[in-house]
JSON list of C-alpha atoms in Angstrom, two decimals:
[
{"chain": "A", "resi": 46, "resn": "UNK", "atom": "CA", "xyz": [-14.64, -27.50, -6.80]},
{"chain": "A", "resi": 47, "resn": "UNK", "atom": "CA", "xyz": [-13.41, -23.91, -6.60]},
{"chain": "A", "resi": 48, "resn": "UNK", "atom": "CA", "xyz": [-14.21, -23.40, -10.27]},
{"chain": "A", "resi": 49, "resn": "UNK", "atom": "CA", "xyz": [-17.82, -24.42, -9.65]},
{"chain": "A", "resi": 50, "resn": "UNK", "atom": "CA", "xyz": [-18.11, -22.07, -6.68]},
{"chain": "A", "resi": 51, "resn": "UNK", "atom": "CA", "xyz": [-16.81, -19.17, -8.76]},
{"chain": "A", "resi": 52, "resn": "UNK", "atom": "CA", "xyz": [-19.16, -20.04, -11.61]},
{"chain": "A", "resi": 53, "resn": "UNK", "atom": "CA", "xyz": [-22.14, -20.20, -9.23]},
{"chain": "A", "resi": 54, "resn": "UNK", "atom": "CA", "xyz": [-21.16, -16.88, -7.65]},
{"chain": "A", "resi": 55, "resn": "UNK", "atom": "CA", "xyz": [-20.78, -15.31, -11.08]},
{"chain": "A", "resi": 56, "resn": "UNK", "atom": "CA", "xyz": [-24.23, -16.54, -12.09]},
{"chain": "A", "resi": 57, "resn": "UNK", "atom": "CA", "xyz": [-25.72, -15.18, -8.86]},
{"chain": "A", "resi": 58, "resn": "UNK", "atom": "CA", "xyz": [-24.10, -11.80, -9.50]},
{"chain": "A", "resi": 59, "resn": "UNK", "atom": "CA", "xyz": [-25.45, -11.77, -13.04]},
{"chain": "A", "resi": 60, "resn": "UNK", "atom": "CA", "xyz": [-28.90, -12.54, -11.61]},
{"chain": "A", "resi": 61, "resn": "UNK", "atom": "CA", "xyz": [-28.46, -9.59, -9.23]},
{"chain": "A", "resi": 62, "resn": "UNK", "atom": "CA", "xyz": [-28.75, -11.79, -6.13]},
{"chain": "A", "resi": 63, "resn": "UNK", "atom": "CA", "xyz": [-28.23, -9.56, -3.09]},
{"chain": "A", "resi": 64, "resn": "UNK", "atom": "CA", "xyz": [-26.39, -12.26, -1.13]},
{"chain": "A", "resi": 65, "resn": "UNK", "atom": "CA", "xyz": [-23.80, -12.60, -3.89]},
{"chain": "A", "resi": 66, "resn": "UNK", "atom": "CA", "xyz": [-23.14, -8.88, -3.99]},
{"chain": "A", "resi": 67, "resn": "UNK", "atom": "CA", "xyz": [-22.84, -8.74, -0.20]},
{"chain": "A", "resi": 68, "resn": "UNK", "atom": "CA", "xyz": [-20.44, -11.68, -0.22]},
{"chain": "A", "resi": 69, "resn": "UNK", "atom": "CA", "xyz": [-18.16, -10.10, -2.82]},
{"chain": "A", "resi": 70, "resn": "UNK", "atom": "CA", "xyz": [-18.16, -6.73, -1.07]},
{"chain": "A", "resi": 71, "resn": "UNK", "atom": "CA", "xyz": [-17.50, -8.31, 2.32]},
{"chain": "A", "resi": 72, "resn": "UNK", "atom": "CA", "xyz": [-14.57, -10.48, 1.24]},
{"chain": "A", "resi": 73, "resn": "UNK", "atom": "CA", "xyz": [-13.01, -8.56, -1.64]},
{"chain": "A", "resi": 74, "resn": "UNK", "atom": "CA", "xyz": [-12.90, -4.99, -0.36]},
{"chain": "A", "resi": 75, "resn": "UNK", "atom": "CA", "xyz": [-10.66, -3.74, 2.44]},
{"chain": "A", "resi": 76, "resn": "UNK", "atom": "CA", "xyz": [-12.31, -3.61, 5.85]},
{"chain": "A", "resi": 77, "resn": "UNK", "atom": "CA", "xyz": [-11.67, 0.11, 6.15]},
{"chain": "A", "resi": 78, "resn": "UNK", "atom": "CA", "xyz": [-12.71, 2.92, 3.88]},
{"chain": "A", "resi": 79, "resn": "UNK", "atom": "CA", "xyz": [-10.75, 3.34, 0.66]},
{"chain": "A", "resi": 80, "resn": "UNK", "atom": "CA", "xyz": [-9.82, 6.74, -0.68]},
{"chain": "A", "resi": 81, "resn": "UNK", "atom": "CA", "xyz": [-7.92, 7.43, -3.87]},
{"chain": "A", "resi": 82, "resn": "UNK", "atom": "CA", "xyz": [-5.22, 10.07, -3.48]},
{"chain": "A", "resi": 83, "resn": "UNK", "atom": "CA", "xyz": [-3.72, 12.04, -6.35]},
{"chain": "A", "resi": 84, "resn": "UNK", "atom": "CA", "xyz": [-0.19, 11.36, -5.16]},
{"chain": "A", "resi": 85, "resn": "UNK", "atom": "CA", "xyz": [1.85, 9.99, -2.31]},
{"chain": "A", "resi": 86, "resn": "UNK", "atom": "CA", "xyz": [3.88, 13.00, -1.33]},
{"chain": "A", "resi": 87, "resn": "UNK", "atom": "CA", "xyz": [3.28, 14.69, 2.04]},
{"chain": "A", "resi": 88, "resn": "UNK", "atom": "CA", "xyz": [1.79, 17.69, 0.23]},
{"chain": "A", "resi": 89, "resn": "UNK", "atom": "CA", "xyz": [-0.75, 15.40, -1.47]},
{"chain": "A", "resi": 90, "resn": "UNK", "atom": "CA", "xyz": [-1.80, 13.97, 1.89]},
{"chain": "A", "resi": 91, "resn": "UNK", "atom": "CA", "xyz": [-2.11, 17.47, 3.36]},
{"chain": "A", "resi": 92, "resn": "UNK", "atom": "CA", "xyz": [-4.20, 18.61, 0.40]},
{"chain": "A", "resi": 93, "resn": "UNK", "atom": "CA", "xyz": [-6.53, 15.62, 0.77]},
{"chain": "A", "resi": 94, "resn": "UNK", "atom": "CA", "xyz": [-6.96, 16.47, 4.46]},
{"chain": "A", "resi": 95, "resn": "UNK", "atom": "CA", "xyz": [-7.55, 20.15, 3.78]},
{"chain": "A", "resi": 96, "resn": "UNK", "atom": "CA", "xyz": [-10.15, 19.28, 1.14]},
{"chain": "A", "resi": 97, "resn": "UNK", "atom": "CA", "xyz": [-11.93, 16.98, 3.58]},
{"chain": "A", "resi": 98, "resn": "UNK", "atom": "CA", "xyz": [-11.18, 13.86, 1.52]},
{"chain": "A", "resi": 99, "resn": "UNK", "atom": "CA", "xyz": [-9.51, 12.13, 4.48]},
{"chain": "A", "resi": 100, "resn": "UNK", "atom": "CA", "xyz": [-9.90, 12.43, 8.24]},
{"chain": "A", "resi": 101, "resn": "UNK", "atom": "CA", "xyz": [-7.20, 13.47, 10.71]},
{"chain": "A", "resi": 102, "resn": "UNK", "atom": "CA", "xyz": [-6.76, 9.83, 11.75]},
{"chain": "A", "resi": 103, "resn": "UNK", "atom": "CA", "xyz": [-6.38, 8.74, 8.12]},
{"chain": "A", "resi": 104, "resn": "UNK", "atom": "CA", "xyz": [-3.86, 11.53, 7.55]},
{"chain": "A", "resi": 105, "resn": "UNK", "atom": "CA", "xyz": [-1.89, 10.37, 10.58]},
{"chain": "A", "resi": 106, "resn": "UNK", "atom": "CA", "xyz": [-1.91, 6.74, 9.41]},
{"chain": "A", "resi": 107, "resn": "UNK", "atom": "CA", "xyz": [-0.84, 7.66, 5.87]},
{"chain": "A", "resi": 108, "resn": "UNK", "atom": "CA", "xyz": [1.88, 9.99, 7.14]},
{"chain": "A", "resi": 109, "resn": "UNK", "atom": "CA", "xyz": [3.21, 7.30, 9.46]},
{"chain": "A", "resi": 110, "resn": "UNK", "atom": "CA", "xyz": [3.32, 4.83, 6.58]},
{"chain": "A", "resi": 111, "resn": "UNK", "atom": "CA", "xyz": [5.14, 7.29, 4.32]},
{"chain": "A", "resi": 112, "resn": "UNK", "atom": "CA", "xyz": [7.64, 8.01, 7.09]},
{"chain": "A", "resi": 113, "resn": "UNK", "atom": "CA", "xyz": [8.35, 4.29, 7.55]},
{"chain": "A", "resi": 114, "resn": "UNK", "atom": "CA", "xyz": [8.82, 3.83, 3.80]},
{"chain": "A", "resi": 115, "resn": "UNK", "atom": "CA", "xyz": [11.23, 6.75, 3.71]},
{"chain": "A", "resi": 116, "resn": "UNK", "atom": "CA", "xyz": [13.20, 5.26, 6.62]},
{"chain": "A", "resi": 117, "resn": "UNK", "atom": "CA", "xyz": [13.46, 1.92, 4.82]},
{"chain": "A", "resi": 118, "resn": "UNK", "atom": "CA", "xyz": [14.65, 3.65, 1.64]},
{"chain": "A", "resi": 119, "resn": "UNK", "atom": "CA", "xyz": [17.25, 5.61, 3.62]},
{"chain": "A", "resi": 120, "resn": "UNK", "atom": "CA", "xyz": [18.43, 2.46, 5.37]},
{"chain": "A", "resi": 121, "resn": "UNK", "atom": "CA", "xyz": [18.77, 0.70, 2.02]},
{"chain": "A", "resi": 122, "resn": "UNK", "atom": "CA", "xyz": [20.84, 3.64, 0.71]},
{"chain": "A", "resi": 123, "resn": "UNK", "atom": "CA", "xyz": [23.10, 3.38, 3.77]},
{"chain": "A", "resi": 124, "resn": "UNK", "atom": "CA", "xyz": [23.54, -0.34, 3.20]},
{"chain": "A", "resi": 125, "resn": "UNK", "atom": "CA", "xyz": [24.45, 0.20, -0.45]},
{"chain": "A", "resi": 126, "resn": "UNK", "atom": "CA", "xyz": [26.93, 2.92, 0.48]},
{"chain": "A", "resi": 127, "resn": "UNK", "atom": "CA", "xyz": [28.43, 0.76, 3.24]},
{"chain": "A", "resi": 128, "resn": "UNK", "atom": "CA", "xyz": [28.85, -2.08, 0.77]},
{"chain": "A", "resi": 129, "resn": "UNK", "atom": "CA", "xyz": [30.65, 0.27, -1.63]},
{"chain": "A", "resi": 130, "resn": "UNK", "atom": "CA", "xyz": [32.96, 1.44, 1.17]},
{"chain": "A", "resi": 131, "resn": "UNK", "atom": "CA", "xyz": [33.68, -2.14, 2.25]},
{"chain": "A", "resi": 132, "resn": "UNK", "atom": "CA", "xyz": [34.49, -3.09, -1.36]},
{"chain": "A", "resi": 133, "resn": "UNK", "atom": "CA", "xyz": [36.82, -0.12, -1.69]},
{"chain": "A", "resi": 134, "resn": "UNK", "atom": "CA", "xyz": [38.57, -0.96, 1.59]},
{"chain": "A", "resi": 135, "resn": "UNK", "atom": "CA", "xyz": [38.96, -4.60, 0.58]},
{"chain": "A", "resi": 136, "resn": "UNK", "atom": "CA", "xyz": [40.46, -3.57, -2.76]},
{"chain": "A", "resi": 137, "resn": "UNK", "atom": "CA", "xyz": [42.89, -1.16, -1.07]},
{"chain": "A", "resi": 138, "resn": "UNK", "atom": "CA", "xyz": [43.98, -3.79, 1.47]},
{"chain": "A", "resi": 139, "resn": "UNK", "atom": "CA", "xyz": [44.68, -6.36, -1.23]},
{"chain": "A", "resi": 140, "resn": "UNK", "atom": "CA", "xyz": [47.11, -4.04, -3.01]}
]
């Protein structure tokens, strides 16, 4: 049944039916505005803000996301290092 629905939607898009276009845009695009950045470093975000490509709120949201990603990466590095230390201690104790 899904295959038929997709085929019908595809035909409606080919026929330039407005309802089909609206449906695809409504359900396939993110609900908020999308903006392509040229990188994901803090300097790239700042440049996009300075150029007017993103708003202050968007800059804040992106910066917060980058900060959280960095924290997760740091935590993962700590876990790896702790595992190495535990392995070393276990090896030394077994001698």
